[in-house]
mmCIF file of C-alpha atoms in Angstrom:
data_model
loop_
_atom_site.group_PDB
_atom_site.id
_atom_site.type_symbol
_atom_site.label_atom_id
_atom_site.label_comp_id
_atom_site.label_asym_id
_atom_site.label_seq_id
_atom_site.Cartn_x
_atom_site.Cartn_y
_atom_site.Cartn_z
ATOM 1 C CA MET A 1 40.496 -11.121 -114.497
ATOM 2 C CA PRO A 2 41.854 -12.412 -117.799
ATOM 3 C CA HIS A 3 41.340 -16.114 -118.333
ATOM 4 C CA GLN A 4 43.970 -18.121 -116.494
ATOM 5 C CA GLY A 5 44.907 -20.216 -119.495
ATOM 6 C CA ALA A 6 45.188 -17.427 -122.022
ATOM 7 C CA ALA A 7 48.182 -15.316 -122.880
ATOM 8 C CA TYR A 8 47.719 -11.548 -122.903
ATOM 9 C CA ARG A 9 47.610 -10.295 -126.466
ATOM 10 C CA THR A 10 49.459 -7.003 -126.810
ATOM 11 C CA PRO A 11 47.357 -4.271 -128.435
ATOM 12 C CA GLU A 12 48.701 -1.903 -131.066
ATOM 13 C CA PRO A 13 51.842 -0.216 -129.717
ATOM 14 C CA TYR A 14 51.337 3.162 -128.118
ATOM 15 C CA SER A 15 53.924 5.718 -129.168
ATOM 16 C CA ALA A 16 54.481 8.112 -126.290
ATOM 17 C CA ALA A 17 57.153 9.927 -128.287
ATOM 18 C CA ALA A 18 54.693 10.608 -131.105
ATOM 19 C CA GLN A 19 52.333 12.093 -128.525
ATOM 20 C CA GLY A 20 55.119 14.157 -126.921
ATOM 21 C CA GLU A 21 54.839 12.163 -123.671
ATOM 22 C CA THR A 22 57.308 10.380 -121.414
ATOM 23 C CA PRO A 23 57.197 6.600 -122.030
ATOM 24 C CA LEU A 24 55.301 4.615 -119.395
ATOM 25 C CA ASN A 25 56.652 1.286 -118.176
ATOM 26 C CA TYR A 26 53.387 -0.608 -117.817
ATOM 27 C CA GLU A 27 54.948 -3.521 -115.952
ATOM 28 C CA THR A 28 56.410 -1.176 -113.335
ATOM 29 C CA ALA A 29 53.075 0.655 -113.124
ATOM 30 C CA LEU A 30 51.269 -2.650 -112.460
ATOM 31 C CA LEU A 31 53.784 -3.569 -109.768
ATOM 32 C CA GLU A 32 53.075 -0.204 -108.140
ATOM 33 C CA CYS A 33 49.319 -0.848 -108.478
ATOM 34 C CA ALA A 34 49.833 -4.198 -106.732
ATOM 35 C CA SER A 35 51.280 -2.320 -103.771
ATOM 36 C CA GLY A 36 48.178 -0.096 -103.715
ATOM 37 C CA SER A 37 49.530 2.926 -105.586
ATOM 38 C CA GLN A 38 46.619 5.053 -106.794
ATOM 39 C CA SER A 39 49.023 7.325 -108.688
ATOM 40 C CA ALA A 40 50.176 4.362 -110.805
ATOM 41 C CA VAL A 41 46.552 3.615 -111.705
ATOM 42 C CA GLY A 42 46.181 7.306 -112.552
ATOM 43 C CA LYS A 43 49.166 7.147 -114.908
ATOM 44 C CA ILE A 44 47.731 4.147 -116.740
ATOM 45 C CA TYR A 45 44.330 5.844 -116.896
ATOM 46 C CA ALA A 46 45.755 9.097 -118.248
ATOM 47 C CA ARG A 47 47.707 7.240 -120.942
ATOM 48 C CA GLU A 48 45.125 4.647 -122.007
ATOM 49 C CA LYS A 49 41.624 5.918 -121.157
ATOM 50 C CA ASP A 50 40.664 6.974 -124.698
ATOM 51 C CA HIS A 51 41.919 3.759 -126.297
ATOM 52 C CA LEU A 52 40.316 1.589 -123.604
ATOM 53 C CA ARG A 53 37.014 3.441 -123.882
ATOM 54 C CA ALA A 54 37.042 2.920 -127.648
ATOM 55 C CA VAL A 55 37.639 -0.827 -127.218
ATOM 56 C CA ALA A 56 34.828 -1.068 -124.656
ATOM 57 C CA HIS A 57 32.469 0.960 -126.860
ATOM 58 C CA ARG A 58 33.106 -1.321 -129.853
ATOM 59 C CA ILE A 59 31.932 -4.244 -127.727
ATOM 60 C CA VAL A 60 29.001 -2.784 -125.740
ATOM 61 C CA HIS A 61 27.824 -0.269 -128.390
ATOM 62 C CA ASP A 62 26.778 2.241 -125.728
ATOM 63 C CA MET A 63 28.879 5.109 -124.370
ATOM 64 C CA SER A 64 27.334 5.024 -120.879
ATOM 65 C CA ARG A 65 28.034 1.299 -120.578
ATOM 66 C CA ALA A 66 31.536 1.829 -121.975
ATOM 67 C CA GLU A 67 32.151 4.325 -119.143
ATOM 68 C CA ASP A 68 30.885 1.729 -116.657
ATOM 69 C CA VAL A 69 33.304 -0.806 -118.165
ATOM 70 C CA ILE A 70 36.238 1.581 -117.706
ATOM 71 C CA HIS A 71 35.229 2.259 -114.087
ATOM 72 C CA GLU A 72 35.068 -1.474 -113.357
ATOM 73 C CA VAL A 73 38.344 -2.130 -115.189
ATOM 74 C CA PHE A 74 40.392 0.354 -113.189
ATOM 75 C CA ALA A 75 38.938 -0.920 -109.918
ATOM 76 C CA GLN A 76 39.950 -4.417 -111.030
ATOM 77 C CA ILE A 77 43.443 -3.299 -112.072
ATOM 78 C CA LEU A 78 44.027 -1.876 -108.607
ATOM 79 C CA ARG A 79 42.581 -4.997 -106.979
ATOM 80 C CA ASP A 80 44.171 -7.680 -109.217
ATOM 81 C CA ALA A 81 47.488 -6.198 -110.360
ATOM 82 C CA LYS A 82 49.214 -8.670 -108.036
ATOM 83 C CA ASN A 83 47.980 -11.464 -110.341
ATOM 84 C CA PHE A 84 49.747 -10.103 -113.428
ATOM 85 C CA ASP A 85 52.222 -12.655 -114.782
ATOM 86 C CA PRO A 86 54.829 -11.196 -117.195
ATOM 87 C CA ALA A 87 55.628 -14.721 -118.419
ATOM 88 C CA ARG A 88 52.199 -14.837 -120.096
ATOM 89 C CA GLY A 89 52.418 -11.548 -121.961
ATOM 90 C CA SER A 90 52.814 -7.811 -121.743
ATOM 91 C CA ALA A 91 51.396 -5.637 -118.973
ATOM 92 C CA ARG A 92 49.536 -3.539 -121.526
ATOM 93 C CA GLY A 93 48.073 -6.696 -123.081
ATOM 94 C CA TRP A 94 46.886 -7.787 -119.610
ATOM 95 C CA ILE A 95 45.081 -4.465 -119.160
ATOM 96 C CA TYR A 96 43.369 -4.752 -122.555
ATOM 97 C CA ALA A 97 42.355 -8.357 -121.791
ATOM 98 C CA ILE A 98 40.568 -7.095 -118.660
ATOM 99 C CA VAL A 99 38.764 -4.429 -120.708
ATOM 100 C CA ARG A 100 37.668 -6.949 -123.318
ATOM 101 C CA ASN A 101 36.465 -9.515 -120.745
ATOM 102 C CA THR A 102 34.645 -6.878 -118.666
ATOM 103 C CA ALA A 103 32.943 -5.403 -121.743
ATOM 104 C CA LEU A 104 31.863 -8.848 -122.999
ATOM 105 C CA LYS A 105 30.430 -9.692 -119.569
ATOM 106 C CA MET A 106 28.552 -6.376 -119.425
ATOM 107 C CA ARG A 107 27.168 -6.950 -122.936
ATOM 108 C CA GLU A 108 25.878 -10.390 -121.900
ATOM 109 C CA ASN A 109 24.331 -8.975 -118.716
ATOM 110 C CA ALA A 110 22.658 -6.200 -120.711
ATOM 111 C CA LYS A 111 20.866 -8.795 -122.849
ATOM 112 C CA ARG A 112 19.186 -10.161 -119.720
ATOM 113 C CA GLU A 113 18.100 -6.759 -118.389
ATOM 114 C CA LEU A 114 14.656 -5.374 -119.036
ATOM 115 C CA ALA A 115 14.872 -1.830 -120.372
ATOM 116 C CA LEU A 116 12.863 0.528 -118.198
ATOM 117 C CA GLU A 117 12.785 4.247 -118.940
ATOM 118 C CA ASP A 118 13.287 6.744 -116.111
ATOM 119 C CA ASP A 119 9.701 8.018 -116.540
ATOM 120 C CA THR A 120 8.326 4.506 -116.109
ATOM 121 C CA LEU A 121 10.486 3.888 -113.053
ATOM 122 C CA ASN A 122 9.395 7.204 -111.516
ATOM 123 C CA ALA A 123 5.751 6.363 -112.221
ATOM 124 C CA ILE A 124 6.148 3.046 -110.393
ATOM 125 C CA CYS A 125 7.751 4.815 -107.440
ATOM 126 C CA GLU A 126 5.141 7.598 -107.294
ATOM 127 C CA ARG A 127 2.061 5.458 -107.859
ATOM 128 C CA GLN A 128 -0.152 5.405 -104.796
ATOM 129 C CA GLN A 129 -2.699 2.717 -104.250
ATOM 130 C CA THR A 130 -5.756 3.315 -102.146
ATOM 131 C CA VAL A 131 -6.269 0.558 -99.638
ATOM 132 C CA PRO A 132 -9.771 0.224 -98.208
ATOM 133 C CA ASN A 133 -8.603 -1.806 -95.220
ATOM 134 C CA PRO A 134 -5.075 -0.949 -93.964
ATOM 135 C CA ALA A 135 -4.900 -4.223 -91.990
ATOM 136 C CA SER A 136 -5.015 -6.135 -95.275
ATOM 137 C CA CYS A 137 -1.579 -4.667 -96.115
ATOM 138 C CA ILE A 138 0.205 -6.222 -93.137
ATOM 139 C CA PRO A 139 1.089 -9.556 -94.817
ATOM 140 C CA ASP A 140 2.389 -7.739 -97.931
ATOM 141 C CA ALA A 141 4.360 -5.292 -95.794
ATOM 142 C CA MET A 142 5.953 -8.158 -93.886
ATOM 143 C CA ALA A 143 6.791 -9.977 -97.131
ATOM 144 C CA LEU A 144 8.272 -6.786 -98.553
ATOM 145 C CA ARG A 145 10.371 -6.282 -95.424
ATOM 146 C CA THR A 146 11.659 -9.861 -95.649
ATOM 147 C CA MET A 147 12.576 -9.376 -99.318
ATOM 148 C CA LEU A 148 14.399 -6.120 -98.539
ATOM 149 C CA ASP A 149 16.327 -7.790 -95.709
ATOM 150 C CA GLN A 150 17.526 -10.487 -98.119
ATOM 151 C CA LEU A 151 18.905 -8.045 -100.679
ATOM 152 C CA ASP A 152 22.561 -7.148 -101.051
ATOM 153 C CA PRO A 153 23.088 -4.011 -98.876
ATOM 154 C CA LYS A 154 23.954 -1.779 -101.842
ATOM 155 C CA HIS A 155 20.974 -3.039 -103.878
ATOM 156 C CA ARG A 156 18.668 -2.388 -100.897
ATOM 157 C CA ALA A 157 20.170 1.082 -100.391
ATOM 158 C CA SER A 158 19.686 1.972 -104.071
ATOM 159 C CA LEU A 159 15.996 0.994 -103.891
ATOM 160 C CA LEU A 160 15.332 2.844 -100.637
ATOM 161 C CA LEU A 161 17.204 5.967 -101.761
ATOM 162 C CA ALA A 162 15.183 6.032 -104.999
ATOM 163 C CA ILE A 163 11.748 5.182 -103.603
ATOM 164 C CA ILE A 164 11.809 6.584 -100.065
ATOM 165 C CA ASP A 165 14.208 9.522 -100.447
ATOM 166 C CA GLY A 166 13.323 10.268 -104.072
ATOM 167 C CA ARG A 167 16.965 10.620 -105.103
ATOM 168 C CA THR A 168 18.006 10.549 -108.759
ATOM 169 C CA HIS A 169 20.115 7.764 -110.246
ATOM 170 C CA GLU A 170 23.079 10.153 -110.352
ATOM 171 C CA GLU A 171 22.714 11.063 -106.666
ATOM 172 C CA ILE A 172 22.461 7.404 -105.678
ATOM 173 C CA ALA A 173 25.521 6.525 -107.784
ATOM 174 C CA GLU A 174 27.523 9.277 -106.114
ATOM 175 C CA HIS A 175 26.320 8.239 -102.644
ATOM 176 C CA LEU A 176 27.116 4.530 -103.188
ATOM 177 C CA ARG A 177 30.256 5.242 -105.265
ATOM 178 C CA VAL A 178 29.209 3.063 -108.201
ATOM 179 C CA PRO A 179 28.509 3.861 -111.880
ATOM 180 C CA VAL A 180 25.073 5.295 -112.770
ATOM 181 C CA GLY A 181 24.396 2.360 -115.109
ATOM 182 C CA THR A 182 25.005 -0.043 -112.236
ATOM 183 C CA VAL A 183 22.469 1.778 -110.032
ATOM 184 C CA LYS A 184 19.860 1.685 -112.811
ATOM 185 C CA ALA A 185 20.442 -2.037 -113.343
ATOM 186 C CA TRP A 186 20.172 -2.792 -109.617
ATOM 187 C CA ILE A 187 16.909 -0.881 -109.218
ATOM 188 C CA ARG A 188 15.340 -2.392 -112.352
ATOM 189 C CA ARG A 189 16.373 -5.927 -111.435
ATOM 190 C CA GLU A 190 15.208 -5.757 -107.817
ATOM 191 C CA LEU A 191 11.882 -4.057 -108.594
ATOM 192 C CA ILE A 192 11.061 -6.710 -111.178
ATOM 193 C CA ALA A 193 12.084 -9.558 -108.855
ATOM 194 C CA MET A 194 10.108 -8.146 -105.927
ATOM 195 C CA ARG A 195 7.029 -7.533 -108.025
ATOM 196 C CA ARG A 196 7.117 -11.173 -109.193
ATOM 197 C CA GLN A 197 7.409 -12.433 -105.623
ATOM 198 C CA LEU A 198 4.480 -10.292 -104.465
ATOM 199 C CA GLU A 199 2.176 -11.420 -107.281
#
């Protein structure tokens, strides 16, 4: 959500007439979003998606992450439209403030992530270790189970779907209804954390 103390800076005006479109009242659309209207979110998306994606891409410098930003932004618009305050600025400026803040947060998070190629991840998942004495695995198995139980349900599901079911990142994203980049980040983060705990 845009910072509480900041006013919403209005982006460059969008000329619906120049595009041959009916003007959109963004404030009315946000009020409709606040009442749960998915069609109002759809109208904003149809009108602004290209501009918003361009803003996000300028910040995160990656088209896949920019798409993730847009996904997160529209979920937040639907969730937080009730918090829009017209006294602090325009509705369109509020939307762009969310895009900017979400993109900046994703860029910061990306700096902390360890890049792991799909081939490397698949190799980790497929690697089989020969164990001379199966009983020696019991403590590790119990520790692993405890770690899995402590994970966020969606993070745990993404790991199990990838490692046990062998599903692709795209399949997991569709199953969990989250962006592909989010699934990749979850799996990378949890595998690294679990490996450190087991060492």
